Coordinates of C-alpha atoms and ligand atoms in Angstrom, one line a residue:
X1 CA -39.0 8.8 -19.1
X2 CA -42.3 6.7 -18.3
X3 CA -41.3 4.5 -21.9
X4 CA -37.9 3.7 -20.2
X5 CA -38.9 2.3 -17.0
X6 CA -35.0 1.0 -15.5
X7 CA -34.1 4.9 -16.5
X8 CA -36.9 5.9 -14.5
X9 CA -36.1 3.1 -11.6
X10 CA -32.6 5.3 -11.3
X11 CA -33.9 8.4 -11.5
X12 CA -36.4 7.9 -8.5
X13 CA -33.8 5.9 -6.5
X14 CA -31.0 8.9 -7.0
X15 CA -34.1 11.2 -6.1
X16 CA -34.7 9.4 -3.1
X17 CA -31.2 9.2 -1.8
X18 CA -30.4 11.5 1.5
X19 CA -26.3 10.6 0.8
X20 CA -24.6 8.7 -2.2
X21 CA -21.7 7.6 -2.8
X22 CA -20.3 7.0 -6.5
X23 CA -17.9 4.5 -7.3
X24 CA -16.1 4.9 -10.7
X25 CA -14.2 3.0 -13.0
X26 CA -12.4 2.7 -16.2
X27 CA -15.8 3.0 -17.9
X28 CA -16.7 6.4 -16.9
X29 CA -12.9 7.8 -18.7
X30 CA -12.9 5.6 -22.1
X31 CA -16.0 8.3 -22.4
X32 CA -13.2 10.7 -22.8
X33 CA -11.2 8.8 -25.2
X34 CA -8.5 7.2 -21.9
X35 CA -8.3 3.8 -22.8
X36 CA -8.8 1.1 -20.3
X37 CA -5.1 -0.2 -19.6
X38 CA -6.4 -3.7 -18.5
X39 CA -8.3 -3.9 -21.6
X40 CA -7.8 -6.1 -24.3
X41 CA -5.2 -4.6 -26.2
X42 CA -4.5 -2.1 -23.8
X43 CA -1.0 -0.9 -22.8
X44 CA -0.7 -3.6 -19.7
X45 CA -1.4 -6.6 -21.9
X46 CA 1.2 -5.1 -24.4
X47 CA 3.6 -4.4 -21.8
X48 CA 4.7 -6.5 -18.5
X49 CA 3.6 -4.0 -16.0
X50 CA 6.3 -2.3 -13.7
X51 CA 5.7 -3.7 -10.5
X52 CA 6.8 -1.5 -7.3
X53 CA 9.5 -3.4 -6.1
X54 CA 11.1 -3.2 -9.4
X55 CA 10.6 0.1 -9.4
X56 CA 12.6 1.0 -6.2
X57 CA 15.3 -1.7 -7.6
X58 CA 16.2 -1.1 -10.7
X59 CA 17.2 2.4 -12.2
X60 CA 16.6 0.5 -15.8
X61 CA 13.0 -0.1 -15.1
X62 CA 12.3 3.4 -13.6
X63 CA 13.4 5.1 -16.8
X64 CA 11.2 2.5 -18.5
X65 CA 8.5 3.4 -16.1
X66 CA 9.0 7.3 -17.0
X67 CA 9.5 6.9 -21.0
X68 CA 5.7 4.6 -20.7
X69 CA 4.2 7.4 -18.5
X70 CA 5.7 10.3 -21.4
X71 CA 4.4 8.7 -24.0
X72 CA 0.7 7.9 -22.5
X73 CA 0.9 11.3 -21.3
X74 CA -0.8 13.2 -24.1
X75 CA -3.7 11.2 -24.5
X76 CA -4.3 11.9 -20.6
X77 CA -3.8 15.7 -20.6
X78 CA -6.1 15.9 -23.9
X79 CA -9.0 14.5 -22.3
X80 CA -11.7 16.3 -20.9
X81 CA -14.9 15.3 -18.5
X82 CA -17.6 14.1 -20.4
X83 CA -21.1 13.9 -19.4
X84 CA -21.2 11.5 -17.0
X85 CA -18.7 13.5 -14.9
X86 CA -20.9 16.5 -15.4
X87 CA -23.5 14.6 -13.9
X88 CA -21.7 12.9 -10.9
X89 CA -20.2 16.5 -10.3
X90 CA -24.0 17.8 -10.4
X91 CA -24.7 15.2 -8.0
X92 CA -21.8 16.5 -5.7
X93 CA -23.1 20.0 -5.8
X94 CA -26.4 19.0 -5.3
X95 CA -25.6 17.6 -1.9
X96 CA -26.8 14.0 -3.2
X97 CA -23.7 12.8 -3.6
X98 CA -20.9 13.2 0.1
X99 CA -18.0 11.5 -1.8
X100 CA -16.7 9.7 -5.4
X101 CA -14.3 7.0 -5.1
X102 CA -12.6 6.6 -7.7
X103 CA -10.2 3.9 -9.3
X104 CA -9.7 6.3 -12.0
X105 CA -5.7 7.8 -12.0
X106 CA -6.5 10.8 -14.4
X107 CA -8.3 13.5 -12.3
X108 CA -11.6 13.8 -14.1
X109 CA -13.6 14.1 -11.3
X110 CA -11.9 17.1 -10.3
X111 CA -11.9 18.9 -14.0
X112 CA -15.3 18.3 -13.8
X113 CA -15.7 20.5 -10.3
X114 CA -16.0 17.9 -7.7
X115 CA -13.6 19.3 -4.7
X116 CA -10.7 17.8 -4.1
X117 CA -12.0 16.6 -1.0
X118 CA -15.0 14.9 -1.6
X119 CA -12.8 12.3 -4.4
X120 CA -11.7 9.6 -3.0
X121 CA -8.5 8.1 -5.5
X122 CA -7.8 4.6 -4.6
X123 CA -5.1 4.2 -7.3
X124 CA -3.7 7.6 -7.0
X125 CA -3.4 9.8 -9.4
X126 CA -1.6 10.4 -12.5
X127 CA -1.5 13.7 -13.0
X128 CA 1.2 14.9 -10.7
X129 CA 4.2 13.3 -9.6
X130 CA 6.1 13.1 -5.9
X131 CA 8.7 11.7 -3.7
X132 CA 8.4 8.4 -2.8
X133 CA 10.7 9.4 0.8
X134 CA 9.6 12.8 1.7
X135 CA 6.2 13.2 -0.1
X136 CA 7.1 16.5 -2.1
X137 CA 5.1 17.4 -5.2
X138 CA 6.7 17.7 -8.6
X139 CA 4.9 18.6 -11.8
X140 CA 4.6 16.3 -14.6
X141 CA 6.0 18.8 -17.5
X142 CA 8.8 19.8 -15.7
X143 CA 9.9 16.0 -15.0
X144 CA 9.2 15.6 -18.5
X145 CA 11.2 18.6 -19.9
X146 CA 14.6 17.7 -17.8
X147 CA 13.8 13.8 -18.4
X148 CA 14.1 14.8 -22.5
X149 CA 17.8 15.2 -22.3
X150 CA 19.4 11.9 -20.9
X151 CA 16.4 10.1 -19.7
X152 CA 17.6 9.9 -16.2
X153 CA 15.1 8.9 -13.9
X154 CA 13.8 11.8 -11.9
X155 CA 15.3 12.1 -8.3
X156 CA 14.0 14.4 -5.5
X157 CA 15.8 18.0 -4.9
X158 CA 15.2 18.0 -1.1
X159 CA 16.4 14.4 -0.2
X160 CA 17.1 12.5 -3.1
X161 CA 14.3 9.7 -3.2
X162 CA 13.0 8.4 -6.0
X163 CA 10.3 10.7 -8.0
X164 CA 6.9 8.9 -8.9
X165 CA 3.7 9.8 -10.5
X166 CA 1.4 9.5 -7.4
X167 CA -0.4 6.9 -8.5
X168 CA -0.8 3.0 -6.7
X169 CA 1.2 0.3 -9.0
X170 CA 1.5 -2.9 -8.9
X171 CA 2.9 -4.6 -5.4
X172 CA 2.4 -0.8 -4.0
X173 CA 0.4 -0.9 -0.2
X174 CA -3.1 0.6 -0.8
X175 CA -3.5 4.0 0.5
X176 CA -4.3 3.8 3.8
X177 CA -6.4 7.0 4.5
X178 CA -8.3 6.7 1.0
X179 CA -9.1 3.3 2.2
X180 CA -10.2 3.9 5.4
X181 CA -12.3 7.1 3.7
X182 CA -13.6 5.0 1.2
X183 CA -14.8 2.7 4.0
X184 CA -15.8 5.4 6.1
X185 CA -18.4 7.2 3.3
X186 CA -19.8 3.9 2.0
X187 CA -21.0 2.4 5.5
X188 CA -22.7 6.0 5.6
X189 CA -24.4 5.7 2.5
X190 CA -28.3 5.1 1.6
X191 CA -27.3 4.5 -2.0
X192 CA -24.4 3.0 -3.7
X193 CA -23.7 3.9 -7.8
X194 CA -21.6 2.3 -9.8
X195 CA -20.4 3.5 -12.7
X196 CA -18.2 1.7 -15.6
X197 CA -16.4 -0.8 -13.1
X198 CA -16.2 -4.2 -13.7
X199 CA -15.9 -5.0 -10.3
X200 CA -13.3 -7.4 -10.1
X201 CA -9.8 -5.6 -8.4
X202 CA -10.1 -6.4 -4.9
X203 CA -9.7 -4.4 -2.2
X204 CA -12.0 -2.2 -4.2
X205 CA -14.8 -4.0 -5.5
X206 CA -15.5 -4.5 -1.5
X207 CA -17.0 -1.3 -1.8
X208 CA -20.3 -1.8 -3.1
X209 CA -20.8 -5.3 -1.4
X210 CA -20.1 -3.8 2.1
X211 CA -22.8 -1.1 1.0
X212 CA -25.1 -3.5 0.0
X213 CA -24.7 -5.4 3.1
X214 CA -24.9 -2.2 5.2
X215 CA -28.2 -1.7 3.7
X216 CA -27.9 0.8 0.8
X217 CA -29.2 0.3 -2.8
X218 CA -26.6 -0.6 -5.0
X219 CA -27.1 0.3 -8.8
X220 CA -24.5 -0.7 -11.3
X221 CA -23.6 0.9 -14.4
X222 CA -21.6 -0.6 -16.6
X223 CA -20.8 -2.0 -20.6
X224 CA -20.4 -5.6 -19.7
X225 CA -22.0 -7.5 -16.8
X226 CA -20.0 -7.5 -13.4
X227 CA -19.2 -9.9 -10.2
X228 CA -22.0 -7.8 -7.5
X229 CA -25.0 -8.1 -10.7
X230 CA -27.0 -10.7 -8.7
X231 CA -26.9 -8.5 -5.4
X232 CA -27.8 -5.0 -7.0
X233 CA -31.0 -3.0 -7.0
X234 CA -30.8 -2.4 -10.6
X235 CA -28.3 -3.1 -13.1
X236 CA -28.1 -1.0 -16.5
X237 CA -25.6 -2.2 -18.9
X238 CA -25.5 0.9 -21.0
X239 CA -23.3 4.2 -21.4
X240 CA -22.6 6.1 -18.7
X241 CA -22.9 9.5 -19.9
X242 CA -26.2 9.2 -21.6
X243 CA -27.9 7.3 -18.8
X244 CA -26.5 9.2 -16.0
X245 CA -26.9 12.2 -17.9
X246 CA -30.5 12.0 -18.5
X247 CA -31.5 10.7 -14.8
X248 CA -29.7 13.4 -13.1
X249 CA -30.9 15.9 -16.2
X250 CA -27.3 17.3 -17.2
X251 CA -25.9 17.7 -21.1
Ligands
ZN1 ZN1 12.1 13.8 -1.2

């Protein structure tokens, strides 16, 4: 690692580090083939997003809602954590890392073997479904199975709400407790990693800044360059997988 002195730079900051906090992005999941919806060409510039108020007012655009989420859906249950969740995860297990927060929707970090509790979802997730009134759970495949016959929008058995993959849309509140945990791990953290998030959907990219502020190191992997570059420790525009991967020395 001495020829590769930024790979080294991470290496000895994550070595260094009495409690991390990651911060992921889109960036770390395109690793394992989930595209990045706010992409170019990805399925939000192709498609006007459903926004949560339409949502609750419109039957029409909660079908449309459900046949988008059917038809993404086997791309998301294909993937699989790649290496640069293997490494975040060793990081968690490690007791390096207290917490992952995540603007990821597809569960990754928990494939991977981070506990539930240590992820922090800030967009909720994708992978499940539940009742927008009483909060009960509902599995994707069986939504999907009974939505196959007439496409009627799903509707809770206990009270009759509205059914909805768990995640944050549009015009929906930010959830309050991953917000306030999200807060809560990064103003106790001695280093701040960033991985594969442009930083530029506020309330989150707050994160890193009110790290940095608090006195952490912020390091920011990422593809492209981001808003927070000028303020970081180190900045390494490169794969996730590979550079994470070798720092933390997990395949
Ligand atoms: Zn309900």
């Amino acid at each position: 690692m001495a020829a590769d002195p930024d790979l080294s730079r991470l290496a000895d900051l994550i070595a260094r580090s009495r409690r991390a906090v990651v911060f992921t992005g889109a960036g770390i999941s395109t690793e394992s083939g989930i595209p990045d919806f706010r992409s170019p060409g990805g399925i939000w510039t192709r498609y006007k997003p459903i926004d949560f108020a339409e949502f609750l007012a419109s039957e029409a655009a909660r079908r449309e809602a459900w046949r988008r989420k059917f038809a993404t859906d086997p791309t998301m249950r294909e993937a699989k954590p790649n290496r640069g969740h293997r490494a975040v995860a060793a990081l968690v297990a490690r007791g390096t890392a207290a917490a992952v927060i995540t603007q990821n929707i597809d569960g990754l970090h928990q494939a991977s073997g981070v506990p539930e509790t240590r992820v922090i979802e800030l967009h909720g997730n994708t992978t499940y479904a539940h009742c927008l009134d009483c909060g009960t759970r509902y599995e994707i495949e069986d939504l999907r199975i009974a939505f196959a016959k007439d496409e009627t929008p799903p509707l809770c058995d206990d009270c009759g709400g509205y059914v909805k993959t768990a995640t944050i849309s549009f015009g929906q509140a930010m959830p309050e407790q991953a917000m306030r945990r999200a807060e809560m791990e990064t103003l106790a953290a001695d280093l701040f990693l960033v991985l594969g998030s442009s930083l530029v959907v506020y309330p989150a990219a707050g994160f890193p800044e009110l790290a940095k502020r608090n006195g952490a190191h912020l390091v920011i992997v990422n593809r492209e360059p981001t808003g927070l570059d000028e303020i970081a420790d180190l900045v390494l525009n490169r794969a996730i997988g590979e550079t994470l991967g070798a720092a933390v020395g997990v395949d």
